[in-house]
mmCIF file of N, CA and C in Angstrom:
data_model
loop_
_atom_site.group_PDB
_atom_site.id
_atom_site.type_symbol
_atom_site.label_atom_id
_atom_site.label_comp_id
_atom_site.label_asym_id
_atom_site.label_seq_id
_atom_site.Cartn_x
_atom_site.Cartn_y
_atom_site.Cartn_z
ATOM 1 N N GLY A 9 115.225 65.038 102.931
ATOM 2 C CA GLY A 9 115.082 64.957 104.357
ATOM 3 C C GLY A 9 113.644 65.124 104.791
ATOM 4 N N GLU A 10 113.462 64.976 106.050
ATOM 5 C CA GLU A 10 112.122 65.088 106.634
ATOM 6 C C GLU A 10 111.707 66.556 106.696
ATOM 7 N N VAL A 11 110.466 66.821 106.296
ATOM 8 C CA VAL A 11 109.929 68.172 106.356
ATOM 9 C C VAL A 11 108.917 68.227 107.483
ATOM 10 N N ARG A 12 109.141 69.112 108.432
ATOM 11 C CA ARG A 12 108.217 69.248 109.561
ATOM 12 C C ARG A 12 107.131 70.268 109.211
ATOM 13 N N PRO A 13 105.905 70.042 109.694
ATOM 14 C CA PRO A 13 104.839 71.004 109.417
ATOM 15 C C PRO A 13 105.107 72.342 110.097
ATOM 16 N N VAL A 14 104.594 73.382 109.498
ATOM 17 C CA VAL A 14 104.735 74.718 110.070
ATOM 18 C C VAL A 14 103.672 74.895 111.147
ATOM 19 N N ARG A 15 104.087 75.311 112.333
ATOM 20 C CA ARG A 15 103.135 75.518 113.419
ATOM 21 C C ARG A 15 102.348 76.789 113.148
ATOM 22 N N ARG A 16 101.038 76.684 113.184
ATOM 23 C CA ARG A 16 100.160 77.820 112.947
ATOM 24 C C ARG A 16 99.634 78.343 114.278
ATOM 25 N N ARG A 17 99.459 79.656 114.350
ATOM 26 C CA ARG A 17 98.950 80.289 115.558
ATOM 27 C C ARG A 17 97.433 80.153 115.598
ATOM 28 N N ALA A 18 96.892 79.752 116.743
ATOM 29 C CA ALA A 18 95.447 79.641 116.914
ATOM 30 C C ALA A 18 94.828 81.029 117.000
ATOM 31 N N VAL A 19 93.585 81.138 116.592
ATOM 32 C CA VAL A 19 92.892 82.425 116.637
ATOM 33 C C VAL A 19 91.665 82.327 117.530
ATOM 34 N N ALA A 20 91.276 83.470 118.068
ATOM 35 C CA ALA A 20 90.125 83.511 118.965
ATOM 36 C C ALA A 20 88.848 83.923 118.249
ATOM 37 N N SER A 21 88.970 84.642 117.120
ATOM 38 C CA SER A 21 87.765 85.145 116.454
ATOM 39 C C SER A 21 88.022 85.408 114.976
ATOM 40 N N LEU A 22 86.925 85.542 114.225
ATOM 41 C CA LEU A 22 87.041 85.895 112.810
ATOM 42 C C LEU A 22 87.578 87.307 112.641
ATOM 43 N N GLU A 23 87.272 88.186 113.594
ATOM 44 C CA GLU A 23 87.778 89.551 113.532
ATOM 45 C C GLU A 23 89.304 89.572 113.592
ATOM 46 N N GLU A 24 89.875 88.676 114.377
ATOM 47 C CA GLU A 24 91.335 88.582 114.463
ATOM 48 C C GLU A 24 91.931 88.166 113.121
ATOM 49 N N ILE A 25 91.267 87.257 112.432
ATOM 50 C CA ILE A 25 91.730 86.817 111.111
ATOM 51 C C ILE A 25 91.642 87.979 110.124
ATOM 52 N N ASP A 26 90.507 88.705 110.141
ATOM 53 C CA ASP A 26 90.325 89.836 109.219
ATOM 54 C C ASP A 26 91.371 90.921 109.434
ATOM 55 N N ALA A 27 91.798 91.141 110.678
ATOM 56 C CA ALA A 27 92.749 92.209 111.001
ATOM 57 C C ALA A 27 94.204 91.806 110.766
ATOM 58 N N ALA A 28 94.467 90.526 110.565
ATOM 59 C CA ALA A 28 95.842 90.029 110.417
ATOM 60 C C ALA A 28 96.411 90.389 109.042
ATOM 61 N N PRO A 29 97.732 90.481 108.949
ATOM 62 C CA PRO A 29 98.369 90.709 107.649
ATOM 63 C C PRO A 29 98.036 89.570 106.681
ATOM 64 N N ASP A 30 98.012 89.880 105.397
ATOM 65 C CA ASP A 30 97.719 88.863 104.380
ATOM 66 C C ASP A 30 98.626 87.655 104.530
ATOM 67 N N GLY A 31 98.039 86.472 104.435
ATOM 68 C CA GLY A 31 98.814 85.248 104.466
ATOM 69 C C GLY A 31 99.104 84.684 105.838
ATOM 70 N N GLU A 32 98.834 85.434 106.901
ATOM 71 C CA GLU A 32 99.159 84.932 108.232
ATOM 72 C C GLU A 32 98.316 83.708 108.601
ATOM 73 N N PHE A 33 97.054 83.702 108.211
ATOM 74 C CA PHE A 33 96.176 82.591 108.564
ATOM 75 C C PHE A 33 95.700 81.804 107.358
ATOM 76 N N GLY A 34 96.105 82.179 106.181
ATOM 77 C CA GLY A 34 95.600 81.527 104.984
ATOM 78 C C GLY A 34 96.405 80.307 104.579
ATOM 79 N N GLY A 35 95.900 79.635 103.553
ATOM 80 C CA GLY A 35 96.669 78.573 102.955
ATOM 81 C C GLY A 35 96.205 77.162 103.238
ATOM 82 N N TRP A 36 95.202 76.976 104.101
ATOM 83 C CA TRP A 36 94.760 75.616 104.424
ATOM 84 C C TRP A 36 93.482 75.220 103.698
ATOM 85 N N GLY A 37 92.665 76.164 103.323
ATOM 86 C CA GLY A 37 91.338 75.871 102.795
ATOM 87 C C GLY A 37 91.312 74.903 101.632
ATOM 88 N N LEU A 38 92.028 75.213 100.587
ATOM 89 C CA LEU A 38 91.989 74.367 99.399
ATOM 90 C C LEU A 38 92.554 72.980 99.684
ATOM 91 N N GLN A 39 93.594 72.881 100.481
ATOM 92 C CA GLN A 39 94.147 71.571 100.833
ATOM 93 C C GLN A 39 93.121 70.724 101.575
ATOM 94 N N LEU A 40 92.390 71.322 102.503
ATOM 95 C CA LEU A 40 91.366 70.577 103.238
ATOM 96 C C LEU A 40 90.245 70.130 102.314
ATOM 97 N N VAL A 41 89.812 71.016 101.424
ATOM 98 C CA VAL A 41 88.755 70.661 100.483
ATOM 99 C C VAL A 41 89.206 69.506 99.600
ATOM 100 N N GLN A 42 90.418 69.562 99.084
ATOM 101 C CA GLN A 42 90.916 68.501 98.208
ATOM 102 C C GLN A 42 91.023 67.160 98.941
ATOM 103 N N CYS A 43 91.314 67.183 100.224
ATOM 104 C CA CYS A 43 91.424 65.946 100.995
ATOM 105 C C CYS A 43 90.070 65.253 101.163
ATOM 106 N N TYR A 44 89.022 66.041 101.364
ATOM 107 C CA TYR A 44 87.721 65.462 101.706
ATOM 108 C C TYR A 44 86.730 65.392 100.560
ATOM 109 N N ALA A 45 86.950 66.141 99.509
ATOM 110 C CA ALA A 45 85.998 66.171 98.400
ATOM 111 C C ALA A 45 86.284 65.055 97.402
ATOM 112 N N ASP A 46 85.222 64.621 96.749
ATOM 113 C CA ASP A 46 85.361 63.633 95.679
ATOM 114 C C ASP A 46 85.775 64.297 94.372
ATOM 115 N N ARG A 47 85.401 65.572 94.229
ATOM 116 C CA ARG A 47 85.735 66.326 93.021
ATOM 117 C C ARG A 47 85.816 67.798 93.380
ATOM 118 N N VAL A 48 86.825 68.504 92.846
ATOM 119 C CA VAL A 48 87.005 69.937 93.084
ATOM 120 C C VAL A 48 87.193 70.617 91.735
ATOM 121 N N TRP A 49 86.530 71.786 91.543
ATOM 122 C CA TRP A 49 86.699 72.544 90.325
ATOM 123 C C TRP A 49 86.562 74.028 90.627
ATOM 124 N N VAL A 50 87.036 74.853 89.696
ATOM 125 C CA VAL A 50 87.002 76.303 89.857
ATOM 126 C C VAL A 50 86.167 76.889 88.735
ATOM 127 N N GLU A 51 85.309 77.844 89.103
ATOM 128 C CA GLU A 51 84.483 78.543 88.121
ATOM 129 C C GLU A 51 84.726 80.048 88.248
ATOM 130 N N ASP A 52 84.720 80.738 87.108
ATOM 131 C CA ASP A 52 84.843 82.193 87.137
ATOM 132 C C ASP A 52 83.595 82.797 87.761
ATOM 133 N N ALA A 53 83.763 83.842 88.552
ATOM 134 C CA ALA A 53 82.638 84.578 89.129
ATOM 135 C C ALA A 53 82.417 85.844 88.318
ATOM 136 N N GLU A 54 81.303 86.516 88.573
ATOM 137 C CA GLU A 54 80.979 87.722 87.802
ATOM 138 C C GLU A 54 81.968 88.854 88.054
ATOM 139 N N LEU A 55 82.443 89.008 89.265
ATOM 140 C CA LEU A 55 83.372 90.079 89.604
ATOM 141 C C LEU A 55 84.739 89.769 88.996
ATOM 142 N N PRO A 56 85.293 90.665 88.184
ATOM 143 C CA PRO A 56 86.601 90.401 87.559
ATOM 144 C C PRO A 56 87.670 90.048 88.605
ATOM 145 N N GLY A 57 88.434 89.030 88.310
ATOM 146 C CA GLY A 57 89.503 88.606 89.204
ATOM 147 C C GLY A 57 89.051 87.715 90.344
ATOM 148 N N SER A 58 87.776 87.390 90.394
ATOM 149 C CA SER A 58 87.286 86.523 91.471
ATOM 150 C C SER A 58 86.890 85.167 90.907
ATOM 151 N N LYS A 59 86.709 84.200 91.799
ATOM 152 C CA LYS A 59 86.392 82.846 91.367
ATOM 153 C C LYS A 59 85.591 82.139 92.453
ATOM 154 N N TRP A 60 84.932 81.059 92.063
ATOM 155 C CA TRP A 60 84.272 80.151 92.981
ATOM 156 C C TRP A 60 85.072 78.863 92.999
ATOM 157 N N VAL A 61 85.384 78.361 94.181
ATOM 158 C CA VAL A 61 85.985 77.041 94.308
ATOM 159 C C VAL A 61 84.867 76.122 94.738
ATOM 160 N N CYS A 62 84.564 75.138 93.904
ATOM 161 C CA CYS A 62 83.426 74.250 94.124
ATOM 162 C C CYS A 62 83.918 72.851 94.482
ATOM 163 N N ALA A 63 83.125 72.136 95.254
ATOM 164 C CA ALA A 63 83.483 70.777 95.643
ATOM 165 C C ALA A 63 82.253 69.903 95.707
ATOM 166 N N ALA A 64 82.426 68.654 95.328
ATOM 167 C CA ALA A 64 81.358 67.661 95.437
ATOM 168 C C ALA A 64 81.807 66.629 96.470
ATOM 169 N N ILE A 65 80.928 66.364 97.426
ATOM 170 C CA ILE A 65 81.227 65.407 98.480
ATOM 171 C C ILE A 65 80.134 64.352 98.506
ATOM 172 N N ALA A 66 80.507 63.104 98.365
ATOM 173 C CA ALA A 66 79.522 62.016 98.390
ATOM 174 C C ALA A 66 79.029 61.807 99.828
ATOM 175 N N ILE A 67 77.721 61.621 99.950
ATOM 176 C CA ILE A 67 77.186 61.367 101.294
ATOM 177 C C ILE A 67 76.570 59.993 101.374
#
C-alpha cells in the first residue's frame, strides 16, 4: 500500500533541537546527503565510537 511521509514538527532554534528527546528531530541528514552527493563514505574518527560522514559533490 501507499506509505505517507511522517509529518515533522518545525523548530525555531538549534537550542530547541538540543533540548529535545533523542530522535525527535533526527533522521534526515544522511538521506539528504545521499540524495545530493555524488559519493558518500564513512571514516572512523579519533574519538572511540565516533565517525565522520563524508560527501563529494560535483560543482
